[in-house]
Structure formats: C-alpha cells, structure tokens
Amino acid sequence: MFKVKSAFASFNQSEPEWIAAIKRKTDEILKSFDAKTSEKVNNAERQYKNIPHNLFLSDEFTSSEYHDDVDMELNFDQTVDDNKNNDWDLLIFTQQWPATTCYHWREQDKNHECKLPNIKEFWTIHGIWPTKLGHMGPSFCNKTANFDINALQDIMERMNLFWPDIDGEEPVQDHWLWKHEWLKHGTCAATLDQLNNEIKYFDQGLKWRENYLISNILRDSNIHPDSNNTVVALHTALIKGLGKNPSIHCLYDGKNDISYLADIRICFNKSLELVDCDGVLRDATSIDYPGGTVITNCHISQAVHYPSLVPGRHIISYY
C-alpha cells in the first residue's frame, strides 16, 4: 500500500509514483494468470469493446457515446431503454465513491467545486434504480409526478449526510439530485407499496446503506483508500460481506491507463430481499474467473485504484 502525497498532483508532470505503483500492480496481475485464465481475460477484454468504461469528455480521456454531462448515474442513466409498460424485475441500489464522482465532474470543468464528505472512507448513496433484466430502466414512470421536499423533513438530516449531491454546483435549496432520483427512478419503484411515496423510497435507501455499507465491507478485507486492487480481490471482498453477487463499476482514465473505483451496485427483488445482480449486464459484462463470476465494467486484467483524494487539480468544499 502507498500514500498519495498531494491532492494537487498534476497528470501533466512526469509520471507520479502512485501511477507507477498502479502499473506495477497491473503487471503483477498479468504475471499471475495461468494460460487458461489468460485466455478468459483476453475474451473478456474483447467484450469490453462493446461496453462503455468511462464518462470523460476531454481528449485526454476515452469518451463515450453514452455520456450525459448533467448526470453521473454512469451508463445506467444514459442508456435507458424505451420500456413502454414500465415493468421491472429488480432494484439496483448504488453507493458511490465521492472522490471518483468528483473526478468525473472535474473533467467537465476544471474549476468545478465538488461537495465532499469530511469523513474518512465515507461512501454515499447515489440511487435506487428499478431495472428490467437485460435492459436499462424504466424511467420517468409518472409524467405528472412532482417532488415535494417537505415530505422528507423527518429524514432531512440523514439525507444531507448520506445522500448528498456530490456535484455541488446546483444551489443546495434546489435539491437537484433527490428530485432527479425520485422523478426518474422513484416513480417507477412506486409500483411497490413499500416504496410508493418519497419518504418510503428515500428512507429505504438510507436503511440499505446502513445495512450494506461498502466501506465496512471493503475494510473487513483490508481494502482501504490509497490502494490498488484487482477486480477479483474487490469481488471476493464484496461476496464475503454481502453473500450475493454485486456489480462493480469503474471510471477509466485513457491517457494514463488507470481505472478508478467508482461505484458498487447491489440488487434487491420486489420483496426487498438482497439477491444476485446476475442478468444486470447492459452497461457491464459477466466474466468467469477461477472461483467465481464477476459483473463489472472494469478491466479484469488491470489494477483498480481506490483513491483517497480527487486526482488532479480541483476545488472542493466539505460538508
């Protein structure tokens, strides 16, 4: 393990030690593969050509046709199918790593000011997304619905802490993220009695975060920020902590060939029971390896960096 010395390390300088360390870890991964595993990895890498790995817009990063510069719901939000009847099979509950989320916004605007938690190893909630297996969405299931911030008064303190808008650009009073999540996804989840209004929907997310806190699960396997890990190591840790198969997502820096841990998605059925995310493959791929099957958009043969700080120059406010 190594430490990032400065939050303001510039990619325009000579290669920083932490980037070199990631590459050394990647070399170790490649050398550890036997012939059979290498063949599987090569097949998986070919699959990656058909799915987006990142959301960066600048020429220094590999761009994606799926990019939506006002929405950080990775490619889930950007590839929603036209699901006319609004039916869905399971709920994807997404926790995001704030440093990586901020990096996404920063790459759109070098002066972007993120709103980050001032707590170590603190994952935040992104959303609860009803999903039809093999598809994306549905979304905006009630076109006449409104968002009423007053409905959340009883849980407002917890919402501000655990479900913040990392973007930080919109006025706080606009509650842009919460409004977006409710109108786009909550109105579809509302077909369940357990989630049929704002307070039920958002409170369920708060409960799931408490019960399935990603930072604790990773920490139990000695995975902490400022570390480089294989996708397999991340997957093994999550399976150990959850008992079910999650979906692991990265942001990819094409210039420096670095994958950053972005979010972890876990799945629930309509009885709100934790289930495997198998079948949720539209913006990820399923890869078999000795010991299991991982669902991910991360490069299986590459180290994944779990950053403690936002890479590059940035402006941050803490809450």
PDB file of C-alpha atoms in Angstrom:
ATOM      1  CA  MET A   1       0.000   0.000   0.000  1.00  0.00           C
ATOM      2  CA  PHE A   2       1.166   3.549  -0.654  1.00  0.00           C
ATOM      3  CA  LYS A   3       0.049   7.058   0.117  1.00  0.00           C
ATOM      4  CA  VAL A   4      -0.909   9.813  -2.286  1.00  0.00           C
ATOM      5  CA  LYS A   5       1.188  12.754  -1.110  1.00  0.00           C
ATOM      6  CA  SER A   6      -0.784  15.569  -2.661  1.00  0.00           C
ATOM      7  CA  ALA A   7      -4.320  16.169  -3.799  1.00  0.00           C
ATOM      8  CA  PHE A   8      -2.927  18.517  -6.416  1.00  0.00           C
ATOM      9  CA  ALA A   9      -0.670  16.118  -8.308  1.00  0.00           C
ATOM     10  CA  SER A  10      -0.938  17.034 -11.969  1.00  0.00           C
ATOM     11  CA  PHE A  11      -1.093  14.481 -14.759  1.00  0.00           C
ATOM     12  CA  ASN A  12       0.955  16.907 -16.840  1.00  0.00           C
ATOM     13  CA  GLN A  13       4.023  16.292 -14.696  1.00  0.00           C
ATOM     14  CA  SER A  14       6.319  13.310 -15.102  1.00  0.00           C
ATOM     15  CA  GLU A  15       4.649  10.088 -14.068  1.00  0.00           C
ATOM     16  CA  PRO A  16       3.862  10.239 -10.324  1.00  0.00           C
ATOM     17  CA  GLU A  17       4.900   7.345  -8.116  1.00  0.00           C
ATOM     18  CA  TRP A  18       1.303   6.409  -7.367  1.00  0.00           C
ATOM     19  CA  ILE A  19       0.592   5.914 -11.077  1.00  0.00           C
ATOM     20  CA  ALA A  20       3.747   3.844 -11.425  1.00  0.00           C
ATOM     21  CA  ALA A  21       2.583   1.757  -8.471  1.00  0.00           C
ATOM     22  CA  ILE A  22      -0.714   1.047 -10.203  1.00  0.00           C
ATOM     23  CA  LYS A  23       1.132  -0.122 -13.296  1.00  0.00           C
ATOM     24  CA  ARG A  24       3.376  -2.378 -11.207  1.00  0.00           C
ATOM     25  CA  LYS A  25       0.291  -3.903  -9.630  1.00  0.00           C
ATOM     26  CA  THR A  26      -1.206  -4.472 -13.067  1.00  0.00           C
ATOM     27  CA  ASP A  27       1.969  -6.228 -14.179  1.00  0.00           C
ATOM     28  CA  GLU A  28       1.709  -8.486 -11.127  1.00  0.00           C
ATOM     29  CA  ILE A  29      -1.861  -9.347 -12.065  1.00  0.00           C
ATOM     30  CA  LEU A  30      -0.912 -10.267 -15.614  1.00  0.00           C
ATOM     31  CA  LYS A  31       2.006 -12.412 -14.471  1.00  0.00           C
ATOM     32  CA  SER A  32      -0.222 -14.284 -12.031  1.00  0.00           C
ATOM     33  CA  PHE A  33      -2.557 -15.591 -14.733  1.00  0.00           C
ATOM     34  CA  ASP A  34      -2.112 -19.122 -15.972  1.00  0.00           C
ATOM     35  CA  ALA A  35      -2.769 -19.932 -19.638  1.00  0.00           C
ATOM     36  CA  LYS A  36      -6.436 -20.803 -19.115  1.00  0.00           C
ATOM     37  CA  THR A  37      -7.140 -17.669 -17.112  1.00  0.00           C
ATOM     38  CA  SER A  38      -5.251 -15.529 -19.628  1.00  0.00           C
ATOM     39  CA  GLU A  39      -7.499 -16.831 -22.379  1.00  0.00           C
ATOM     40  CA  LYS A  40     -10.576 -15.895 -20.346  1.00  0.00           C
ATOM     41  CA  VAL A  41      -9.150 -12.455 -19.687  1.00  0.00           C
ATOM     42  CA  ASN A  42      -8.444 -11.897 -23.377  1.00  0.00           C
ATOM     43  CA  ASN A  43     -12.008 -12.898 -24.196  1.00  0.00           C
ATOM     44  CA  ALA A  44     -13.290 -10.531 -21.530  1.00  0.00           C
ATOM     45  CA  GLU A  45     -11.205  -7.653 -22.849  1.00  0.00           C
ATOM     46  CA  ARG A  46     -12.744  -8.197 -26.268  1.00  0.00           C
ATOM     47  CA  GLN A  47     -16.169  -7.925 -24.651  1.00  0.00           C
ATOM     48  CA  TYR A  48     -15.163  -4.586 -23.163  1.00  0.00           C
ATOM     49  CA  LYS A  49     -15.064  -3.072 -26.623  1.00  0.00           C
ATOM     50  CA  ASN A  50     -18.855  -3.313 -26.636  1.00  0.00           C
ATOM     51  CA  ILE A  51     -19.479  -1.547 -23.332  1.00  0.00           C
ATOM     52  CA  PRO A  52     -18.541   1.962 -22.133  1.00  0.00           C
ATOM     53  CA  HIS A  53     -15.871   2.187 -19.434  1.00  0.00           C
ATOM     54  CA  ASN A  54     -15.906   5.839 -18.592  1.00  0.00           C
ATOM     55  CA  LEU A  55     -17.635   9.168 -18.815  1.00  0.00           C
ATOM     56  CA  PHE A  56     -14.816  11.586 -19.535  1.00  0.00           C
ATOM     57  CA  LEU A  57     -15.288  14.152 -22.281  1.00  0.00           C
ATOM     58  CA  SER A  58     -11.853  15.689 -22.745  1.00  0.00           C
ATOM     59  CA  ASP A  59      -9.485  14.496 -25.466  1.00  0.00           C
ATOM     60  CA  GLU A  60      -7.177  13.142 -22.780  1.00  0.00           C
ATOM     61  CA  PHE A  61      -9.765  10.573 -21.842  1.00  0.00           C
ATOM     62  CA  THR A  62     -11.626   7.971 -23.841  1.00  0.00           C
ATOM     63  CA  SER A  63     -15.049   9.450 -24.449  1.00  0.00           C
ATOM     64  CA  SER A  64     -18.318   7.551 -24.640  1.00  0.00           C
ATOM     65  CA  GLU A  65     -21.310   7.990 -26.892  1.00  0.00           C
ATOM     66  CA  TYR A  66     -23.416   7.328 -23.829  1.00  0.00           C
ATOM     67  CA  HIS A  67     -22.159  10.373 -21.965  1.00  0.00           C
ATOM     68  CA  ASP A  68     -24.662  12.764 -20.458  1.00  0.00           C
ATOM     69  CA  ASP A  69     -22.897  15.734 -18.945  1.00  0.00           C
ATOM     70  CA  VAL A  70     -25.595  16.509 -16.427  1.00  0.00           C
ATOM     71  CA  ASP A  71     -25.968  13.036 -14.973  1.00  0.00           C
ATOM     72  CA  MET A  72     -23.499  10.843 -13.116  1.00  0.00           C
ATOM     73  CA  GLU A  73     -25.570   7.683 -12.961  1.00  0.00           C
ATOM     74  CA  LEU A  74     -22.814   6.136 -15.042  1.00  0.00           C
ATOM     75  CA  ASN A  75     -24.120   4.455 -18.128  1.00  0.00           C
ATOM     76  CA  PHE A  76     -27.246   3.206 -16.398  1.00  0.00           C
ATOM     77  CA  ASP A  77     -28.873   6.591 -16.731  1.00  0.00           C
ATOM     78  CA  GLN A  78     -27.541   7.179 -20.204  1.00  0.00           C
ATOM     79  CA  THR A  79     -28.779   4.060 -21.965  1.00  0.00           C
ATOM     80  CA  VAL A  80     -32.324   3.692 -20.679  1.00  0.00           C
ATOM     81  CA  ASP A  81     -34.409   1.542 -22.981  1.00  0.00           C
ATOM     82  CA  ASP A  82     -37.818   2.515 -24.253  1.00  0.00           C
ATOM     83  CA  ASN A  83     -39.693   0.210 -21.886  1.00  0.00           C
ATOM     84  CA  LYS A  84     -43.276   1.107 -22.766  1.00  0.00           C
ATOM     85  CA  ASN A  85     -45.028  -0.767 -19.955  1.00  0.00           C
ATOM     86  CA  ASN A  86     -42.624   0.374 -17.212  1.00  0.00           C
ATOM     87  CA  ASP A  87     -42.274  -3.111 -15.751  1.00  0.00           C
ATOM     88  CA  TRP A  88     -39.087  -4.111 -13.962  1.00  0.00           C
ATOM     89  CA  ASP A  89     -37.508  -7.119 -12.273  1.00  0.00           C
ATOM     90  CA  LEU A  90     -35.269  -5.852  -9.502  1.00  0.00           C
ATOM     91  CA  LEU A  91     -33.897  -2.776  -7.774  1.00  0.00           C
ATOM     92  CA  ILE A  92     -30.280  -1.671  -8.119  1.00  0.00           C
ATOM     93  CA  PHE A  93     -29.043   0.150  -5.033  1.00  0.00           C
ATOM     94  CA  THR A  94     -25.916   2.152  -5.844  1.00  0.00           C
ATOM     95  CA  GLN A  95     -23.318   3.514  -3.454  1.00  0.00           C
ATOM     96  CA  GLN A  96     -20.699   5.801  -4.996  1.00  0.00           C
ATOM     97  CA  TRP A  97     -17.141   6.688  -4.021  1.00  0.00           C
ATOM     98  CA  PRO A  98     -17.156  10.516  -3.752  1.00  0.00           C
ATOM     99  CA  ALA A  99     -13.542  11.099  -4.872  1.00  0.00           C
ATOM    100  CA  THR A 100     -14.175   9.332  -8.174  1.00  0.00           C
ATOM    101  CA  THR A 101     -17.545  11.008  -8.646  1.00  0.00           C
ATOM    102  CA  CYS A 102     -15.903  14.397  -8.147  1.00  0.00           C
ATOM    103  CA  TYR A 103     -13.213  13.459 -10.661  1.00  0.00           C
ATOM    104  CA  HIS A 104     -15.923  12.913 -13.256  1.00  0.00           C
ATOM    105  CA  TRP A 105     -17.371  16.376 -12.675  1.00  0.00           C
ATOM    106  CA  ARG A 106     -13.923  17.960 -12.583  1.00  0.00           C
ATOM    107  CA  GLU A 107     -13.082  16.603 -16.010  1.00  0.00           C
ATOM    108  CA  GLN A 108     -16.026  18.524 -17.426  1.00  0.00           C
ATOM    109  CA  ASP A 109     -14.989  21.764 -15.735  1.00  0.00           C
ATOM    110  CA  LYS A 110     -11.502  22.302 -14.308  1.00  0.00           C
ATOM    111  CA  ASN A 111     -12.903  24.840 -11.826  1.00  0.00           C
ATOM    112  CA  HIS A 112     -15.762  22.625 -10.708  1.00  0.00           C
ATOM    113  CA  GLU A 113     -16.376  22.714  -6.970  1.00  0.00           C
ATOM    114  CA  CYS A 114     -17.483  19.383  -5.557  1.00  0.00           C
ATOM    115  CA  LYS A 115     -19.211  18.823  -2.255  1.00  0.00           C
ATOM    116  CA  LEU A 116     -17.391  16.001  -0.479  1.00  0.00           C
ATOM    117  CA  PRO A 117     -17.944  14.392   2.929  1.00  0.00           C
ATOM    118  CA  ASN A 118     -15.339  15.325   5.509  1.00  0.00           C
ATOM    119  CA  ILE A 119     -15.263  11.776   6.835  1.00  0.00           C
ATOM    120  CA  LYS A 120     -12.707   9.104   6.016  1.00  0.00           C
ATOM    121  CA  GLU A 121     -13.827   6.105   3.921  1.00  0.00           C
ATOM    122  CA  PHE A 122     -17.333   7.514   3.514  1.00  0.00           C
ATOM    123  CA  TRP A 123     -19.407   6.099   0.656  1.00  0.00           C
ATOM    124  CA  THR A 124     -22.574   7.968  -0.271  1.00  0.00           C
ATOM    125  CA  ILE A 125     -25.847   6.897  -1.838  1.00  0.00           C
ATOM    126  CA  HIS A 126     -26.466   7.535  -5.496  1.00  0.00           C
ATOM    127  CA  GLY A 127     -29.846   5.967  -6.063  1.00  0.00           C
ATOM    128  CA  ILE A 128     -32.312   3.097  -6.197  1.00  0.00           C
ATOM    129  CA  TRP A 129     -32.941   2.138  -9.807  1.00  0.00           C
ATOM    130  CA  PRO A 130     -35.745  -0.224 -10.876  1.00  0.00           C
ATOM    131  CA  THR A 131     -34.356  -2.386 -13.660  1.00  0.00           C
ATOM    132  CA  LYS A 132     -35.626  -4.894 -16.168  1.00  0.00           C
ATOM    133  CA  LEU A 133     -33.122  -7.709 -16.654  1.00  0.00           C
ATOM    134  CA  GLY A 134     -31.172  -7.320 -19.865  1.00  0.00           C
ATOM    135  CA  HIS A 135     -32.367  -3.744 -20.258  1.00  0.00           C
ATOM    136  CA  MET A 136     -31.931  -0.323 -18.720  1.00  0.00           C
ATOM    137  CA  GLY A 137     -34.771   1.443 -16.999  1.00  0.00           C
ATOM    138  CA  PRO A 138     -37.692   2.023 -16.944  1.00  0.00           C
ATOM    139  CA  SER A 139     -37.629   5.692 -16.044  1.00  0.00           C
ATOM    140  CA  PHE A 140     -39.985   8.634 -15.502  1.00  0.00           C
ATOM    141  CA  CYS A 141     -42.937   6.313 -14.986  1.00  0.00           C
ATOM    142  CA  ASN A 142     -45.278   9.077 -13.825  1.00  0.00           C
ATOM    143  CA  LYS A 143     -45.009  12.143 -16.029  1.00  0.00           C
ATOM    144  CA  THR A 144     -47.362  14.142 -13.784  1.00  0.00           C
ATOM    145  CA  ALA A 145     -45.486  13.455 -10.545  1.00  0.00           C
ATOM    146  CA  ASN A 146     -43.931  16.262  -8.531  1.00  0.00           C
ATOM    147  CA  PHE A 147     -41.122  16.336  -5.996  1.00  0.00           C
ATOM    148  CA  ASP A 148     -42.078  17.665  -2.567  1.00  0.00           C
ATOM    149  CA  ILE A 149     -39.040  18.399  -0.407  1.00  0.00           C
ATOM    150  CA  ASN A 150     -41.297  18.886   2.619  1.00  0.00           C
ATOM    151  CA  ALA A 151     -42.126  15.191   2.536  1.00  0.00           C
ATOM    152  CA  LEU A 152     -38.542  14.456   3.595  1.00  0.00           C
ATOM    153  CA  GLN A 153     -38.379  16.705   6.656  1.00  0.00           C
ATOM    154  CA  ASP A 154     -38.229  13.788   9.103  1.00  0.00           C
ATOM    155  CA  ILE A 155     -35.151  12.312   7.392  1.00  0.00           C
ATOM    156  CA  MET A 156     -33.566  15.530   6.102  1.00  0.00           C
ATOM    157  CA  GLU A 157     -30.522  15.406   8.380  1.00  0.00           C
ATOM    158  CA  ARG A 158     -29.656  11.871   7.309  1.00  0.00           C
ATOM    159  CA  MET A 159     -30.343  12.683   3.663  1.00  0.00           C
ATOM    160  CA  ASN A 160     -27.892  15.588   3.740  1.00  0.00           C
ATOM    161  CA  LEU A 161     -25.224  13.376   5.278  1.00  0.00           C
ATOM    162  CA  PHE A 162     -25.642  10.081   3.441  1.00  0.00           C
ATOM    163  CA  TRP A 163     -27.301  11.076   0.137  1.00  0.00           C
ATOM    164  CA  PRO A 164     -25.601  14.373  -0.806  1.00  0.00           C
ATOM    165  CA  ASP A 165     -25.264  15.838  -4.272  1.00  0.00           C
ATOM    166  CA  ILE A 166     -21.511  15.413  -4.838  1.00  0.00           C
ATOM    167  CA  ASP A 167     -21.787  17.618  -7.928  1.00  0.00           C
ATOM    168  CA  GLY A 168     -22.144  20.609  -5.644  1.00  0.00           C
ATOM    169  CA  GLU A 169     -22.864  23.060  -8.461  1.00  0.00           C
ATOM    170  CA  GLU A 170     -26.618  23.425  -8.084  1.00  0.00           C
ATOM    171  CA  PRO A 171     -27.951  25.587  -5.231  1.00  0.00           C
ATOM    172  CA  VAL A 172     -28.465  23.455  -2.134  1.00  0.00           C
ATOM    173  CA  GLN A 173     -32.083  24.539  -1.869  1.00  0.00           C
ATOM    174  CA  ASP A 174     -32.808  23.063  -5.303  1.00  0.00           C
ATOM    175  CA  HIS A 175     -32.191  19.501  -4.054  1.00  0.00           C
ATOM    176  CA  TRP A 176     -31.440  18.598  -7.650  1.00  0.00           C
ATOM    177  CA  LEU A 177     -30.198  15.054  -7.052  1.00  0.00           C
ATOM    178  CA  TRP A 178     -33.102  13.997  -4.858  1.00  0.00           C
ATOM    179  CA  LYS A 179     -35.638  15.494  -7.247  1.00  0.00           C
ATOM    180  CA  HIS A 180     -33.972  13.723 -10.166  1.00  0.00           C
ATOM    181  CA  GLU A 181     -33.821  10.362  -8.391  1.00  0.00           C
ATOM    182  CA  TRP A 182     -37.452  10.488  -7.349  1.00  0.00           C
ATOM    183  CA  LEU A 183     -38.901  11.625 -10.672  1.00  0.00           C
ATOM    184  CA  LYS A 184     -36.751   9.355 -12.826  1.00  0.00           C
ATOM    185  CA  HIS A 185     -36.496   6.232 -10.679  1.00  0.00           C
ATOM    186  CA  GLY A 186     -38.714   6.614  -7.633  1.00  0.00           C
ATOM    187  CA  THR A 187     -41.841   6.978  -9.733  1.00  0.00           C
ATOM    188  CA  CYS A 188     -41.089   3.549 -11.202  1.00  0.00           C
ATOM    189  CA  ALA A 189     -40.255   1.954  -7.853  1.00  0.00           C
ATOM    190  CA  ALA A 190     -43.565   3.306  -6.559  1.00  0.00           C
ATOM    191  CA  THR A 191     -45.395   0.322  -8.029  1.00  0.00           C
ATOM    192  CA  LEU A 192     -44.356  -1.392  -4.775  1.00  0.00           C
ATOM    193  CA  ASP A 193     -46.375  -0.459  -1.699  1.00  0.00           C
ATOM    194  CA  GLN A 194     -43.121  -0.370   0.287  1.00  0.00           C
ATOM    195  CA  LEU A 195     -41.771   2.416  -1.961  1.00  0.00           C
ATOM    196  CA  ASN A 196     -44.881   4.224  -3.133  1.00  0.00           C
ATOM    197  CA  ASN A 197     -44.036   7.679  -1.831  1.00  0.00           C
ATOM    198  CA  GLU A 198     -40.993   9.880  -1.353  1.00  0.00           C
ATOM    199  CA  ILE A 199     -40.396   9.168   2.323  1.00  0.00           C
ATOM    200  CA  LYS A 200     -40.579   5.395   1.811  1.00  0.00           C
ATOM    201  CA  TYR A 201     -38.300   5.461  -1.216  1.00  0.00           C
ATOM    202  CA  PHE A 202     -35.545   7.592   0.266  1.00  0.00           C
ATOM    203  CA  ASP A 203     -35.762   6.082   3.737  1.00  0.00           C
ATOM    204  CA  GLN A 204     -35.287   2.636   2.215  1.00  0.00           C
ATOM    205  CA  GLY A 205     -32.055   3.820   0.627  1.00  0.00           C
ATOM    206  CA  LEU A 206     -30.836   5.101   3.988  1.00  0.00           C
ATOM    207  CA  LYS A 207     -31.646   1.758   5.604  1.00  0.00           C
ATOM    208  CA  TRP A 208     -29.844  -0.197   2.892  1.00  0.00           C
ATOM    209  CA  ARG A 209     -26.748   1.947   3.234  1.00  0.00           C
ATOM    210  CA  GLU A 210     -26.703   1.283   6.969  1.00  0.00           C
ATOM    211  CA  ASN A 211     -27.120  -2.460   6.471  1.00  0.00           C
ATOM    212  CA  TYR A 212     -24.759  -2.849   3.496  1.00  0.00           C
ATOM    213  CA  LEU A 213     -22.104  -0.183   3.991  1.00  0.00           C
ATOM    214  CA  ILE A 214     -19.463  -0.647   1.303  1.00  0.00           C
ATOM    215  CA  SER A 215     -16.642   0.966   3.284  1.00  0.00           C
ATOM    216  CA  ASN A 216     -17.101  -1.554   6.101  1.00  0.00           C
ATOM    217  CA  ILE A 217     -17.287  -4.494   3.721  1.00  0.00           C
ATOM    218  CA  LEU A 218     -14.069  -3.494   1.959  1.00  0.00           C
ATOM    219  CA  ARG A 219     -12.333  -2.651   5.234  1.00  0.00           C
ATOM    220  CA  ASP A 220     -13.111  -6.115   6.589  1.00  0.00           C
ATOM    221  CA  SER A 221     -10.973  -7.489   3.745  1.00  0.00           C
ATOM    222  CA  ASN A 222      -8.238  -4.913   4.394  1.00  0.00           C
ATOM    223  CA  ILE A 223      -9.128  -2.837   1.334  1.00  0.00           C
ATOM    224  CA  HIS A 224      -8.758   0.874   2.035  1.00  0.00           C
ATOM    225  CA  PRO A 225      -8.435   4.110   0.036  1.00  0.00           C
ATOM    226  CA  ASP A 226      -4.987   4.701  -1.478  1.00  0.00           C
ATOM    227  CA  SER A 227      -4.761   1.080  -2.546  1.00  0.00           C
ATOM    228  CA  ASN A 228      -4.594  -0.754  -5.855  1.00  0.00           C
ATOM    229  CA  ASN A 229      -6.658  -3.909  -6.062  1.00  0.00           C
ATOM    230  CA  THR A 230      -7.576  -6.487  -8.626  1.00  0.00           C
ATOM    231  CA  VAL A 231     -11.192  -6.709  -9.700  1.00  0.00           C
ATOM    232  CA  VAL A 232     -11.109 -10.257  -8.353  1.00  0.00           C
ATOM    233  CA  ALA A 233      -9.943  -9.030  -4.929  1.00  0.00           C
ATOM    234  CA  LEU A 234     -12.728  -6.446  -4.824  1.00  0.00           C
ATOM    235  CA  HIS A 235     -15.259  -9.033  -5.917  1.00  0.00           C
ATOM    236  CA  THR A 236     -14.070 -11.563  -3.344  1.00  0.00           C
ATOM    237  CA  ALA A 237     -14.344  -8.976  -0.563  1.00  0.00           C
ATOM    238  CA  LEU A 238     -17.852  -7.959  -1.613  1.00  0.00           C
ATOM    239  CA  ILE A 239     -19.068 -11.541  -1.932  1.00  0.00           C
ATOM    240  CA  LYS A 240     -17.672 -12.246   1.533  1.00  0.00           C
ATOM    241  CA  GLY A 241     -19.519  -9.283   3.006  1.00  0.00           C
ATOM    242  CA  LEU A 242     -22.757  -9.497   1.057  1.00  0.00           C
ATOM    243  CA  GLY A 243     -23.225 -13.167   0.302  1.00  0.00           C
ATOM    244  CA  LYS A 244     -24.602 -12.104  -3.086  1.00  0.00           C
ATOM    245  CA  ASN A 245     -23.070 -11.062  -6.394  1.00  0.00           C
ATOM    246  CA  PRO A 246     -22.801  -7.273  -6.836  1.00  0.00           C
ATOM    247  CA  SER A 247     -21.845  -5.189  -9.860  1.00  0.00           C
ATOM    248  CA  ILE A 248     -18.514  -3.335  -9.681  1.00  0.00           C
ATOM    249  CA  HIS A 249     -18.040  -0.163 -11.731  1.00  0.00           C
ATOM    250  CA  CYS A 250     -15.007   1.918 -12.645  1.00  0.00           C
ATOM    251  CA  LEU A 251     -14.156   5.177 -14.355  1.00  0.00           C
ATOM    252  CA  TYR A 252     -11.304   4.823 -16.815  1.00  0.00           C
ATOM    253  CA  ASP A 253      -8.561   7.375 -17.485  1.00  0.00           C
ATOM    254  CA  GLY A 254      -7.428   6.550 -21.012  1.00  0.00           C
ATOM    255  CA  LYS A 255      -4.475   8.926 -21.008  1.00  0.00           C
ATOM    256  CA  ASN A 256      -2.800   7.310 -18.012  1.00  0.00           C
ATOM    257  CA  ASP A 257      -4.444   3.895 -18.448  1.00  0.00           C
ATOM    258  CA  ILE A 258      -5.890   3.939 -14.930  1.00  0.00           C
ATOM    259  CA  SER A 259      -9.178   2.521 -13.677  1.00  0.00           C
ATOM    260  CA  TYR A 260     -10.728   4.210 -10.643  1.00  0.00           C
ATOM    261  CA  LEU A 261     -13.237   2.509  -8.365  1.00  0.00           C
ATOM    262  CA  ALA A 262     -16.473   4.427  -8.951  1.00  0.00           C
ATOM    263  CA  ASP A 263     -19.480   2.657  -7.504  1.00  0.00           C
ATOM    264  CA  ILE A 264     -20.765  -0.624  -6.156  1.00  0.00           C
ATOM    265  CA  ARG A 265     -24.264  -1.770  -7.066  1.00  0.00           C
ATOM    266  CA  ILE A 266     -26.231  -4.361  -5.132  1.00  0.00           C
ATOM    267  CA  CYS A 267     -29.608  -5.768  -6.068  1.00  0.00           C
ATOM    268  CA  PHE A 268     -32.932  -6.447  -4.366  1.00  0.00           C
ATOM    269  CA  ASN A 269     -36.059  -8.242  -5.515  1.00  0.00           C
ATOM    270  CA  LYS A 270     -39.598  -6.916  -5.197  1.00  0.00           C
ATOM    271  CA  SER A 271     -39.772  -8.296  -1.670  1.00  0.00           C
ATOM    272  CA  LEU A 272     -36.777  -6.057  -0.891  1.00  0.00           C
ATOM    273  CA  GLU A 273     -34.568  -9.097  -0.336  1.00  0.00           C
ATOM    274  CA  LEU A 274     -30.900  -8.963  -1.312  1.00  0.00           C
ATOM    275  CA  VAL A 275     -30.279 -11.016  -4.466  1.00  0.00           C
ATOM    276  CA  ASP A 276     -27.524 -11.576  -7.018  1.00  0.00           C
ATOM    277  CA  CYS A 277     -27.176  -8.909  -9.696  1.00  0.00           C
ATOM    278  CA  ASP A 278     -26.800 -11.622 -12.349  1.00  0.00           C
ATOM    279  CA  GLY A 279     -28.585 -10.544 -15.503  1.00  0.00           C
ATOM    280  CA  VAL A 280     -27.928  -6.828 -14.967  1.00  0.00           C
ATOM    281  CA  LEU A 281     -25.430  -6.687 -17.788  1.00  0.00           C
ATOM    282  CA  ARG A 282     -26.351  -3.869 -20.142  1.00  0.00           C
ATOM    283  CA  ASP A 283     -23.589  -1.485 -19.026  1.00  0.00           C
ATOM    284  CA  ALA A 284     -21.273  -4.189 -17.664  1.00  0.00           C
ATOM    285  CA  THR A 285     -20.180  -7.666 -18.606  1.00  0.00           C
ATOM    286  CA  SER A 286     -20.129 -11.003 -16.789  1.00  0.00           C
ATOM    287  CA  ILE A 287     -16.663 -12.547 -16.533  1.00  0.00           C
ATOM    288  CA  ASP A 288     -15.863 -16.014 -15.231  1.00  0.00           C
ATOM    289  CA  TYR A 289     -12.641 -16.494 -13.318  1.00  0.00           C
ATOM    290  CA  PRO A 290     -11.347 -19.340 -11.137  1.00  0.00           C
ATOM    291  CA  GLY A 291     -13.530 -19.021  -8.057  1.00  0.00           C
ATOM    292  CA  GLY A 292     -16.495 -17.079  -9.349  1.00  0.00           C
ATOM    293  CA  THR A 293     -18.189 -14.762 -11.808  1.00  0.00           C
ATOM    294  CA  VAL A 294     -17.795 -11.004 -11.587  1.00  0.00           C
ATOM    295  CA  ILE A 295     -20.136  -8.426 -13.108  1.00  0.00           C
ATOM    296  CA  THR A 296     -18.162  -5.315 -13.958  1.00  0.00           C
ATOM    297  CA  ASN A 297     -17.210  -2.653 -16.465  1.00  0.00           C
ATOM    298  CA  CYS A 298     -13.667  -2.546 -15.003  1.00  0.00           C
ATOM    299  CA  HIS A 299     -10.729  -4.065 -16.864  1.00  0.00           C
ATOM    300  CA  ILE A 300     -10.289  -7.508 -15.328  1.00  0.00           C
ATOM    301  CA  SER A 301      -6.571  -7.541 -16.149  1.00  0.00           C
ATOM    302  CA  GLN A 302      -5.866  -4.103 -14.692  1.00  0.00           C
ATOM    303  CA  ALA A 303      -5.385  -2.828 -11.155  1.00  0.00           C
ATOM    304  CA  VAL A 304      -8.262  -0.689  -9.878  1.00  0.00           C
ATOM    305  CA  HIS A 305      -7.206   2.398  -7.925  1.00  0.00           C
ATOM    306  CA  TYR A 306      -9.301   3.272  -4.863  1.00  0.00           C
ATOM    307  CA  PRO A 307      -8.349   6.956  -4.469  1.00  0.00           C
ATOM    308  CA  SER A 308      -8.449   8.790  -1.164  1.00  0.00           C
ATOM    309  CA  LEU A 309      -8.234  12.154  -2.927  1.00  0.00           C
ATOM    310  CA  VAL A 310      -9.628  13.531  -6.155  1.00  0.00           C
ATOM    311  CA  PRO A 311      -6.905  13.078  -8.806  1.00  0.00           C
ATOM    312  CA  GLY A 312      -5.533  16.230 -10.398  1.00  0.00           C
ATOM    313  CA  ARG A 313      -6.185  19.843  -9.566  1.00  0.00           C
ATOM    314  CA  HIS A 314      -9.575  20.501  -8.084  1.00  0.00           C
ATOM    315  CA  ILE A 315     -11.664  22.730  -5.867  1.00  0.00           C
ATOM    316  CA  ILE A 316     -13.514  21.065  -3.041  1.00  0.00           C
ATOM    317  CA  SER A 317     -15.835  22.139  -0.266  1.00  0.00           C
ATOM    318  CA  TYR A 318     -16.611  19.824   2.627  1.00  0.00           C
ATOM    319  CA  TYR A 319     -19.843  19.326   4.496  1.00  0.00           C
TER     320      TYR A 319
END
